[in-house]
CSV table of C-alpha atoms in Angstrom, one decimal:
chain,number,residue,atom,x,y,z
A,1,MET,CA,39.9,-126.6,3.6
A,2,ASN,CA,37.4,-123.8,3.5
A,3,ASN,CA,37.5,-120.5,1.5
A,4,PHE,CA,35.7,-118.4,4.1
A,5,PRO,CA,37.3,-115.4,5.8
A,6,ASN,CA,39.4,-116.2,8.9
A,7,ASN,CA,37.0,-114.4,11.2
A,8,TRP,CA,34.0,-116.5,10.2
A,9,THR,CA,33.1,-119.3,12.6
A,10,LYS,CA,31.8,-122.8,11.9
A,11,PHE,CA,28.6,-123.7,13.8
A,12,ASN,CA,26.3,-126.7,13.9
A,13,LEU,CA,23.0,-125.3,12.9
A,14,ILE,CA,21.2,-127.1,15.7
A,15,ASP,CA,23.3,-125.2,18.3
A,16,ILE,CA,22.3,-121.7,17.1
A,17,CYS,CA,18.9,-122.2,15.3
A,18,PHE,CA,15.5,-123.6,16.3
A,19,PHE,CA,13.7,-125.5,13.5
A,20,GLN,CA,10.6,-127.6,13.4
A,21,GLU,CA,8.6,-129.5,10.8
A,22,GLY,CA,4.9,-129.5,10.8
A,23,PRO,CA,2.7,-132.6,11.5
A,24,GLY,CA,1.3,-134.8,8.8
A,25,LEU,CA,-2.3,-133.7,8.6
A,26,ARG,CA,-4.9,-135.9,6.8
A,27,ASN,CA,-7.8,-134.9,4.6
A,28,PHE,CA,-10.4,-136.3,7.0
A,29,GLN,CA,-9.2,-133.7,9.6
A,30,TYR,CA,-9.9,-130.7,7.4
A,31,LYS,CA,-12.8,-128.5,8.4
A,32,LYS,CA,-14.7,-125.6,6.9
A,33,LYS,CA,-13.6,-123.2,9.7
A,34,GLY,CA,-11.4,-123.2,12.7
A,35,THR,CA,-7.6,-122.6,12.7
A,36,LYS,CA,-5.8,-122.1,9.4
A,37,PHE,CA,-2.8,-124.2,8.5
A,38,ILE,CA,-0.3,-123.5,5.7
A,39,ASN,CA,1.0,-125.6,2.8
A,40,ILE,CA,3.7,-125.0,0.2
A,41,ARG,CA,1.2,-123.1,-2.1
A,42,CYS,CA,0.7,-120.4,0.6
A,43,ILE,CA,4.4,-119.4,0.4
A,44,LYS,CA,4.6,-116.6,-2.2
A,45,ASP,CA,7.4,-114.2,-2.8
A,46,GLY,CA,8.6,-113.8,0.8
A,47,TYR,CA,5.1,-113.6,2.2
A,48,LEU,CA,2.2,-115.9,3.1
A,49,ASP,CA,-1.0,-116.0,1.2
A,50,THR,CA,-3.4,-117.5,3.8
A,51,SER,CA,-6.5,-116.8,1.7
A,52,ILE,CA,-5.9,-120.3,0.2
A,53,SER,CA,-5.3,-122.0,3.5
A,54,GLN,CA,-7.5,-124.8,4.8
A,55,TYR,CA,-8.7,-125.3,8.3
A,56,LEU,CA,-8.3,-127.6,11.3
A,57,SER,CA,-10.7,-127.7,14.2
A,58,SER,CA,-9.5,-125.1,16.8
A,59,GLU,CA,-10.3,-127.6,19.5
A,60,GLU,CA,-8.1,-130.3,17.9
A,61,VAL,CA,-5.3,-127.7,17.5
A,62,GLU,CA,-5.5,-126.8,21.2
A,63,GLU,CA,-5.5,-130.4,22.3
A,64,THR,CA,-3.0,-132.0,19.9
A,65,TYR,CA,-1.1,-129.4,17.8
A,66,LYS,CA,-0.7,-126.4,20.0
A,67,HIS,CA,3.2,-126.7,19.9
A,68,PHE,CA,3.0,-126.4,16.0
A,69,LEU,CA,1.4,-122.9,16.1
A,70,LEU,CA,3.6,-120.4,14.3
A,71,ASP,CA,4.9,-117.2,16.0
A,72,GLU,CA,5.3,-113.8,14.5
A,73,GLY,CA,8.8,-113.5,12.9
A,74,ASP,CA,9.2,-117.2,12.2
A,75,TYR,CA,10.6,-118.1,8.8
A,76,VAL,CA,8.8,-120.9,6.9
A,77,LEU,CA,10.6,-122.9,4.2
A,78,SER,CA,9.3,-125.5,1.8
A,79,SER,CA,11.3,-128.7,2.3
A,80,SER,CA,9.7,-131.0,-0.3
A,81,GLY,CA,8.5,-130.7,-3.9
A,82,THR,CA,9.5,-127.1,-4.8
A,83,ILE,CA,12.0,-126.7,-2.1
A,84,GLY,CA,13.4,-123.3,-1.0
A,85,ARG,CA,10.2,-121.2,-1.1
A,86,ILE,CA,10.5,-119.0,1.9
A,87,ALA,CA,8.3,-116.5,3.7
A,88,VAL,CA,8.2,-114.6,7.0
A,89,VAL,CA,5.2,-115.0,9.3
A,90,ARG,CA,3.5,-111.7,10.0
A,91,LYS,CA,1.2,-110.8,13.0
A,92,TYR,CA,-1.8,-110.6,10.7
A,93,ASP,CA,-1.2,-114.2,9.5
A,94,LEU,CA,-1.9,-115.6,13.0
A,95,PRO,CA,-3.2,-117.8,14.4
A,96,LEU,CA,-1.6,-120.2,11.9
A,97,LEU,CA,-0.6,-123.9,12.1
A,98,LEU,CA,2.5,-125.4,10.7
A,99,ASN,CA,2.1,-128.3,8.3
A,100,THR,CA,4.2,-131.1,6.9
A,101,SER,CA,6.8,-130.3,4.1
A,102,VAL,CA,7.2,-126.9,5.6
A,103,ILE,CA,9.8,-126.2,8.3
A,104,ARG,CA,9.9,-123.1,10.5
A,105,PHE,CA,13.1,-121.4,11.7
A,106,ARG,CA,14.2,-118.8,14.1
A,107,THR,CA,17.5,-118.0,15.8
A,108,ALA,CA,18.1,-119.8,19.1
A,109,ASP,CA,21.3,-117.8,20.0
A,110,LYS,CA,21.1,-114.1,19.2
A,111,SER,CA,24.8,-113.7,20.1
A,112,LYS,CA,25.8,-116.0,17.3
A,113,LEU,CA,23.0,-115.8,14.7
A,114,ASN,CA,21.1,-112.6,13.7
A,115,ASN,CA,17.5,-113.5,13.0
A,116,LYS,CA,17.4,-111.3,9.9
A,117,TYR,CA,20.6,-112.8,8.6
A,118,LEU,CA,19.1,-116.3,9.0
A,119,PHE,CA,16.4,-115.3,6.5
A,120,TYR,CA,19.1,-114.9,3.8
A,121,PHE,CA,21.2,-117.8,5.0
A,122,LEU,CA,18.2,-120.0,4.2
A,123,GLN,CA,18.4,-118.8,0.6
A,124,SER,CA,22.1,-119.1,0.3
A,125,LYS,CA,24.3,-121.4,-1.9
A,126,GLN,CA,26.0,-122.7,1.2
A,127,PHE,CA,22.8,-123.8,2.8
A,128,PHE,CA,21.4,-125.6,-0.2
A,129,GLU,CA,24.7,-127.3,-1.1
A,130,LYS,CA,24.7,-128.8,2.4
A,131,ILE,CA,21.1,-129.9,2.0
A,132,PHE,CA,21.8,-131.5,-1.4
A,133,GLU,CA,24.7,-133.4,0.1
A,134,GLN,CA,22.4,-134.8,2.8
A,135,SER,CA,19.7,-135.7,0.2
A,136,GLN,CA,21.9,-137.5,-2.3
A,137,GLY,CA,20.5,-140.9,-3.4
A,138,SER,CA,16.9,-139.8,-2.8
A,139,ALA,CA,14.4,-140.1,-5.7
A,140,GLN,CA,13.3,-136.6,-4.9
A,141,VAL,CA,15.3,-133.9,-3.2
A,142,ASN,CA,13.7,-133.1,0.1
A,143,PHE,CA,14.9,-132.5,3.6
A,144,GLY,CA,13.7,-132.4,7.2
A,145,PRO,CA,15.0,-132.0,10.8
A,146,THR,CA,17.1,-135.2,10.5
A,147,HIS,CA,19.2,-133.5,7.7
A,148,LEU,CA,19.2,-130.1,9.5
A,149,LYS,CA,20.6,-131.7,12.7
A,150,LEU,CA,23.7,-132.8,10.7
A,151,LEU,CA,24.2,-129.5,9.0
A,152,ASN,CA,27.1,-127.1,9.8
A,153,ALA,CA,28.1,-123.9,8.1
A,154,TYR,CA,30.3,-120.8,8.4
A,155,PHE,CA,28.9,-117.6,9.8
A,156,PRO,CA,30.4,-114.1,9.9
A,157,PRO,CA,30.7,-112.1,13.2
A,158,ILE,CA,27.3,-111.0,14.5
A,159,LEU,CA,27.8,-107.3,13.6
A,160,GLU,CA,28.7,-108.3,10.0
A,161,GLN,CA,25.6,-110.5,9.8
A,162,LYS,CA,23.5,-107.5,10.8
A,163,LYS,CA,25.1,-105.3,8.2
A,164,ILE,CA,24.7,-107.9,5.4
A,165,ALA,CA,21.0,-108.3,6.3
A,166,GLU,CA,20.5,-104.6,6.2
A,167,ILE,CA,22.0,-104.4,2.7
A,168,LEU,CA,19.8,-107.2,1.4
A,169,ILE,CA,16.7,-105.9,3.1
A,170,CYS,CA,17.2,-102.6,1.1
A,171,PHE,CA,17.1,-104.6,-2.1
A,172,ASP,CA,14.0,-106.5,-1.0
A,173,LYS,CA,12.2,-103.4,-0.1
A,174,TYR,CA,13.0,-101.8,-3.5
A,175,ILE,CA,11.9,-105.0,-5.4
A,176,HIS,CA,8.7,-105.0,-3.4
A,177,LEU,CA,8.0,-101.3,-4.2
A,178,LEU,CA,8.5,-102.0,-7.9
A,179,LYS,CA,6.2,-105.0,-7.8
A,180,LEU,CA,3.5,-102.8,-6.1
A,181,LYS,CA,3.8,-100.3,-8.9
A,182,ILE,CA,3.4,-103.1,-11.5
A,183,GLN,CA,0.3,-104.4,-9.7
A,184,LYS,CA,-1.2,-100.9,-9.7
A,185,LEU,CA,-0.5,-100.5,-13.4
A,186,GLN,CA,-2.0,-103.9,-14.1
A,187,ASN,CA,-5.1,-102.9,-12.2
A,188,LEU,CA,-5.2,-99.6,-14.2
A,189,PHE,CA,-4.9,-101.5,-17.5
A,190,ILE,CA,-7.9,-103.8,-16.6
A,191,ALA,CA,-10.0,-100.8,-15.5
A,192,GLN,CA,-9.1,-98.8,-18.6
A,193,ARG,CA,-9.7,-101.7,-20.9
A,194,GLN,CA,-13.1,-102.3,-19.4
A,195,GLU,CA,-14.0,-98.6,-19.7
A,196,LEU,CA,-12.7,-98.2,-23.3
A,197,LEU,CA,-14.3,-101.3,-24.6
A,198,LYS,CA,-17.8,-101.0,-23.0
A,199,ASN,CA,-19.0,-98.0,-25.1
A,200,LYS,CA,-19.9,-99.8,-28.3
A,201,VAL,CA,-22.2,-97.1,-29.8
A,202,ASN,CA,-21.8,-97.2,-33.6
A,203,TRP,CA,-19.4,-100.1,-33.3
A,204,VAL,CA,-19.7,-102.8,-36.0
A,205,GLU,CA,-19.8,-106.5,-35.2
A,206,TYR,CA,-17.5,-108.6,-37.4
A,207,LYS,CA,-17.1,-112.4,-37.6
A,208,ILE,CA,-13.6,-112.7,-36.4
A,209,CYS,CA,-12.3,-115.5,-38.6
A,210,LYS,CA,-14.6,-115.7,-41.7
A,211,ILE,CA,-12.6,-115.6,-44.9
A,212,ALA,CA,-15.2,-113.3,-46.5
A,213,ASP,CA,-14.7,-110.7,-43.8
A,214,PRO,CA,-12.0,-108.1,-44.2
A,215,LEU,CA,-10.4,-109.0,-40.8
A,216,THR,CA,-8.3,-111.8,-42.3
A,217,LYS,CA,-7.1,-113.0,-45.7
A,218,TYR,CA,-6.1,-116.5,-44.4
A,219,SER,CA,-8.2,-119.4,-43.3
A,220,LEU,CA,-7.4,-120.5,-39.8
A,221,THR,CA,-6.1,-124.0,-39.3
A,222,GLY,CA,-4.6,-125.9,-36.4
A,223,GLY,CA,-1.0,-127.1,-36.8
A,224,PRO,CA,0.5,-130.5,-37.0
A,225,PHE,CA,2.1,-130.7,-33.6
A,226,GLY,CA,0.9,-133.7,-31.7
A,227,SER,CA,-0.3,-135.5,-34.8
A,228,ASP,CA,1.8,-135.2,-37.9
A,229,LEU,CA,5.0,-134.4,-36.0
A,230,LYS,CA,6.7,-137.2,-34.0
A,231,ALA,CA,9.2,-137.0,-31.3
A,232,SER,CA,11.8,-138.4,-33.7
A,233,GLU,CA,11.2,-135.3,-35.9
A,234,TYR,CA,12.3,-132.8,-33.1
A,235,THR,CA,15.7,-131.2,-33.6
A,236,GLN,CA,18.1,-129.1,-31.5
A,237,SER,CA,17.7,-126.2,-33.9
A,238,GLY,CA,15.8,-125.3,-37.1
A,239,ILE,CA,12.2,-124.0,-37.1
A,240,ARG,CA,10.7,-123.2,-33.7
A,241,ILE,CA,7.4,-125.0,-32.8
A,242,ILE,CA,5.0,-122.7,-30.9
A,243,GLN,CA,3.1,-124.6,-28.1
A,244,LEU,CA,0.2,-123.7,-25.8
A,245,GLN,CA,2.5,-122.8,-23.0
A,246,ASN,CA,4.2,-120.1,-25.1
A,247,ILE,CA,0.9,-118.2,-25.5
A,248,GLY,CA,0.0,-115.7,-22.8
A,249,ASP,CA,-2.5,-112.9,-22.4
A,250,GLY,CA,-0.8,-110.4,-24.7
A,251,THR,CA,2.7,-111.9,-23.9
A,252,PHE,CA,4.8,-114.4,-25.6
A,253,LYS,CA,6.5,-116.8,-23.2
A,254,ASP,CA,9.8,-117.8,-24.6
A,255,LYS,CA,10.4,-121.2,-22.8
A,256,ASN,CA,10.5,-124.9,-23.4
A,257,LYS,CA,11.9,-124.5,-26.9
A,258,ILE,CA,11.2,-127.3,-29.4
A,259,TYR,CA,12.3,-127.3,-33.0
A,260,THR,CA,11.9,-129.3,-36.2
A,261,SER,CA,14.0,-129.3,-39.4
A,262,ILE,CA,13.6,-126.7,-42.1
A,263,GLU,CA,12.7,-129.5,-44.5
A,264,LYS,CA,9.9,-130.7,-42.3
A,265,ALA,CA,8.6,-127.1,-41.9
A,266,ASN,CA,8.7,-126.6,-45.7
A,267,SER,CA,6.5,-129.7,-46.1
A,268,LEU,CA,3.9,-128.3,-43.6
A,269,ILE,CA,3.9,-124.7,-45.0
A,270,SER,CA,0.2,-124.2,-44.2
A,271,SER,CA,1.0,-124.5,-40.5
A,272,ASN,CA,3.8,-121.9,-40.6
A,273,ILE,CA,3.3,-118.6,-38.8
A,274,PHE,CA,5.5,-115.5,-39.1
A,275,SER,CA,6.6,-112.5,-37.1
A,276,GLY,CA,3.7,-110.1,-36.4
A,277,ASP,CA,1.0,-112.8,-36.7
A,278,LEU,CA,-1.5,-113.1,-33.9
A,279,ILE,CA,-1.6,-116.6,-32.3
A,280,ILE,CA,-4.6,-117.7,-30.2
A,281,ALA,CA,-4.7,-120.6,-27.9
A,282,LYS,CA,-7.7,-122.7,-28.6
A,283,MET,CA,-7.2,-124.8,-25.5
A,284,GLY,CA,-6.2,-124.0,-21.9
A,285,ASP,CA,-7.2,-122.1,-18.8
A,286,PRO,CA,-8.3,-119.6,-19.9
A,287,VAL,CA,-9.0,-120.7,-23.4
A,288,ALA,CA,-8.3,-118.2,-26.3
A,289,LYS,CA,-5.3,-116.4,-24.9
A,290,CYS,CA,-3.9,-114.2,-27.6
A,291,THR,CA,-0.4,-112.8,-28.3
A,292,PHE,CA,1.9,-111.6,-31.1
A,293,ILE,CA,4.7,-113.7,-32.5
A,294,PRO,CA,7.8,-111.6,-31.6
A,295,LYS,CA,10.0,-110.1,-34.3
A,296,TYR,CA,13.0,-112.2,-33.5
A,297,LEU,CA,11.0,-115.3,-34.5
A,298,SER,CA,10.7,-114.5,-38.2
A,299,ARG,CA,9.1,-117.9,-38.9
A,300,CYS,CA,7.7,-120.7,-36.7
A,301,LEU,CA,5.5,-123.8,-36.9
A,302,MET,CA,2.0,-123.7,-35.6
A,303,SER,CA,1.1,-126.2,-32.8
A,304,SER,CA,-2.3,-128.0,-32.9
A,305,ASP,CA,-3.3,-126.0,-29.8
A,306,GLY,CA,-3.0,-122.7,-31.7
A,307,ILE,CA,-4.9,-120.6,-34.3
A,308,ARG,CA,-3.2,-118.1,-36.6
A,309,LEU,CA,-4.9,-114.8,-37.3
A,310,LYS,CA,-3.6,-112.4,-39.9
A,311,VAL,CA,-5.1,-108.9,-39.4
A,312,ASN,CA,-6.0,-106.7,-42.4
A,313,LYS,CA,-4.3,-103.5,-41.2
A,314,ILE,CA,-6.2,-101.3,-43.7
A,315,LYS,CA,-9.4,-101.6,-41.5
A,316,PHE,CA,-8.2,-103.0,-38.2
A,317,ASN,CA,-5.5,-102.3,-35.6
A,318,ASP,CA,-4.0,-105.6,-34.7
A,319,TYR,CA,-3.3,-104.6,-31.1
A,320,PHE,CA,-6.9,-103.6,-30.7
A,321,ILE,CA,-7.9,-107.1,-31.9
A,322,GLN,CA,-5.6,-108.7,-29.4
A,323,ILE,CA,-6.9,-106.8,-26.4
A,324,ASN,CA,-10.5,-107.6,-27.4
A,325,ILE,CA,-9.7,-111.3,-27.6
A,326,ASN,CA,-8.0,-111.2,-24.2
A,327,SER,CA,-10.9,-109.3,-22.6
A,328,PRO,CA,-13.4,-110.8,-20.2
A,329,TYR,CA,-16.4,-110.1,-22.5
A,330,PHE,CA,-14.9,-112.1,-25.3
A,331,ARG,CA,-14.0,-114.9,-22.9
A,332,LYS,CA,-17.7,-115.2,-22.0
A,333,LYS,CA,-18.5,-115.7,-25.6
A,334,ILE,CA,-15.8,-118.4,-25.7
A,335,LEU,CA,-17.2,-120.2,-22.7
A,336,ARG,CA,-20.6,-120.6,-24.3
A,337,THR,CA,-19.1,-122.6,-27.1
A,338,THR,CA,-16.2,-124.5,-25.5
A,339,THR,CA,-16.0,-128.2,-24.9
A,340,GLY,CA,-14.1,-130.3,-22.4
A,341,THR,CA,-14.3,-130.8,-18.7
A,342,THR,CA,-10.7,-130.6,-17.3
A,343,ARG,CA,-9.4,-128.3,-20.0
A,344,GLN,CA,-11.6,-126.0,-22.1
A,345,ARG,CA,-11.2,-126.1,-25.9
A,346,ILE,CA,-12.8,-124.3,-28.8
A,347,GLY,CA,-13.0,-125.8,-32.2
A,348,LEU,CA,-12.1,-123.9,-35.3
A,349,LYS,CA,-15.6,-124.1,-36.7
A,350,ASP,CA,-17.0,-122.4,-33.6
A,351,PHE,CA,-14.2,-119.9,-33.4
A,352,ARG,CA,-15.0,-118.8,-37.0
A,353,GLU,CA,-18.5,-117.9,-35.9
A,354,LEU,CA,-17.5,-115.6,-33.1
A,355,THR,CA,-18.0,-111.9,-33.5
A,356,ILE,CA,-15.9,-109.0,-32.4
A,357,PRO,CA,-17.2,-105.3,-32.2
A,358,CYS,CA,-15.0,-102.7,-33.7
A,359,PRO,CA,-15.2,-98.9,-33.9
A,360,SER,CA,-13.6,-96.8,-36.6
A,361,LEU,CA,-9.8,-97.4,-37.3
A,362,LYS,CA,-9.1,-94.0,-35.7
A,363,GLU,CA,-10.9,-95.0,-32.5
A,364,GLN,CA,-9.2,-98.4,-32.5
A,365,GLU,CA,-5.8,-96.6,-32.7
A,366,ARG,CA,-6.7,-94.2,-29.9
A,367,ILE,CA,-7.8,-97.0,-27.6
A,368,SER,CA,-4.7,-99.0,-28.5
A,369,TYR,CA,-2.4,-96.1,-27.8
A,370,ILE,CA,-3.8,-95.6,-24.3
A,371,LEU,CA,-3.6,-99.3,-23.3
A,372,MET,CA,-0.3,-99.9,-25.1
A,373,SER,CA,1.3,-97.1,-23.1
A,374,ILE,CA,0.3,-98.7,-19.8
A,375,GLU,CA,1.6,-102.1,-21.0
A,376,ASP,CA,4.9,-100.5,-22.0
A,377,SER,CA,5.3,-99.1,-18.5
A,378,ILE,CA,4.5,-102.5,-17.0
A,379,ARG,CA,7.1,-104.1,-19.3
A,380,ASN,CA,9.8,-101.6,-18.4
A,381,LEU,CA,9.1,-102.1,-14.7
A,382,LYS,CA,9.3,-105.8,-15.0
A,383,LYS,CA,12.7,-105.5,-16.8
A,384,LYS,CA,13.9,-103.3,-13.9
A,385,VAL,CA,12.6,-106.0,-11.4
A,386,ASN,CA,14.5,-108.7,-13.2
A,387,LEU,CA,17.7,-106.6,-13.2
A,388,VAL,CA,17.5,-105.8,-9.5
A,389,GLU,CA,16.7,-109.4,-8.6
A,390,ASP,CA,19.7,-110.6,-10.6
A,391,LEU,CA,21.9,-108.0,-8.7
A,392,ARG,CA,20.4,-109.2,-5.4
A,393,LYS,CA,21.0,-112.8,-6.2
A,394,GLY,CA,24.6,-112.2,-7.1
A,395,LEU,CA,25.2,-110.0,-4.0
A,396,LEU,CA,23.6,-112.5,-1.7
A,397,SER,CA,25.8,-115.3,-3.1
A,398,CYS,CA,29.0,-113.2,-2.6
A,399,LEU,CA,28.1,-111.8,0.8
A,400,LEU,CA,27.1,-115.2,2.3
A,401,LEU,CA,30.1,-117.0,0.9
A,402,GLY,CA,32.5,-114.3,2.2
A,403,LYS,CA,33.6,-113.3,-1.3
A,404,LYS,CA,32.6,-109.7,-0.5
A,405,THR,CA,33.0,-108.3,3.0
A,406,VAL,CA,31.3,-105.4,4.7
A,407,LYS,CA,32.6,-103.0,7.2
A,408,ASN,CA,31.0,-103.2,10.7
C-alpha cells in the first residue's frame, strides 16, 4: 500500500526516462588534448567543472564512443563512490564524453515526465530508497542501468510536476545567488588582505614563538594525540581532542569529535588549550593553517598535529596574528622550512624561528577591523545558505513524496 496522492501514477522508469552509463575508459587511452570526458570529481554543486577533465583522442571518440557524447540539458549523476552528485550539462560544457560511474538521464516521454522535474526526482528520497533496495548485499552501494531498469516510482500529473520544478528552481536560483555573493566577498577579503599586509614600512619583525618575545608567554609544544593517547583512552564525552581536520584557515571545523576523560586530560595539562587560544596546524595541505578555539570549547586537549599560541594582547591583536599566519607570504616562509613529501610538516624548532611583521597596535586593530567585517559578512551569508538549503531539502522531500501538494 502506498501513501502517495490518488492522482499520482506509478511508472517504470525505463518507460518514461532515457538513461545511459559511460564506458569504462582506461589510463592508457588518456591524451593531452582531444575530447574531454567527465568523472565524479567534475560534478560540483549542480554544475560541471570541466577544467579538471581529462582527454580522449577525438578520432577514437568519433570511431568508438560517439554514442556516449553528452547533449545539452542532460543530467549526469554519480553512481559509485559518492553517489548522488548531480549536475546539468550546459552548452558551454560540450563536446563532452560520458564516463563510467556516471549515468546520464533525460525524459523519454514528455507527456508523463517533465525534464526539470526529473532533476529533482533524481535527488529525492523515493529514488534513493529504490536504489538502496536494489543495492542491498553489495560491499559498496552503487547502481547502474541494471538497477534502473527494475525501478518504478510514483509521479504526479505533468502540470503538477512542472509547478513543483518551478518552486524548487526558485530556491536553487536564490542559493546560487547567495553563493556568488560569498565568492565575491571571499575574493575581496583576499585582495584586501594582500593590500593591507604588503605595506610594511616601519613594521617590526618578531620571532613568532620565541619565549623571550612579547608575542607569547607560553612555550609551544605538540600534544600527546597519536603517541601518549591510545584508542582505549577515547571516551564518548569528557575533554575534546582537537585534530588536524578541525583546523581551517581562520575557521574551526567542528566535526569528527573525539574525547578523553577529564582525569587523562588533567595528567596531560601541558597539552591543554583553552577558549580564545590560537591553534596552528603544523602538518597538512596547506601546512600552518590557523584558527581560534571557539568560546563554547572552554578547554580542549592539543593533538600532536597542532601548536598552541597565546597572544600577548597588550602589544598584539590576536586576529591580526591569525590573518598573517594564514596569508600567502607566511606560507612561503613555511614552505622553505617544511619537511615531508606527501604531506608537509613543520617542526616546532623551525616554527619558533619564523618571524612575523607587525605595525603598531592601533594599525593592527584598523587592519583587523576591515578584514573582520568582511569575514562577518561571509559568515552571515553562509548561515543564510545553510538555512535556505535546509528549507529546500525539506520542501523537496515533502513535494516529491506527495506530503505537500501544489495547485496546477
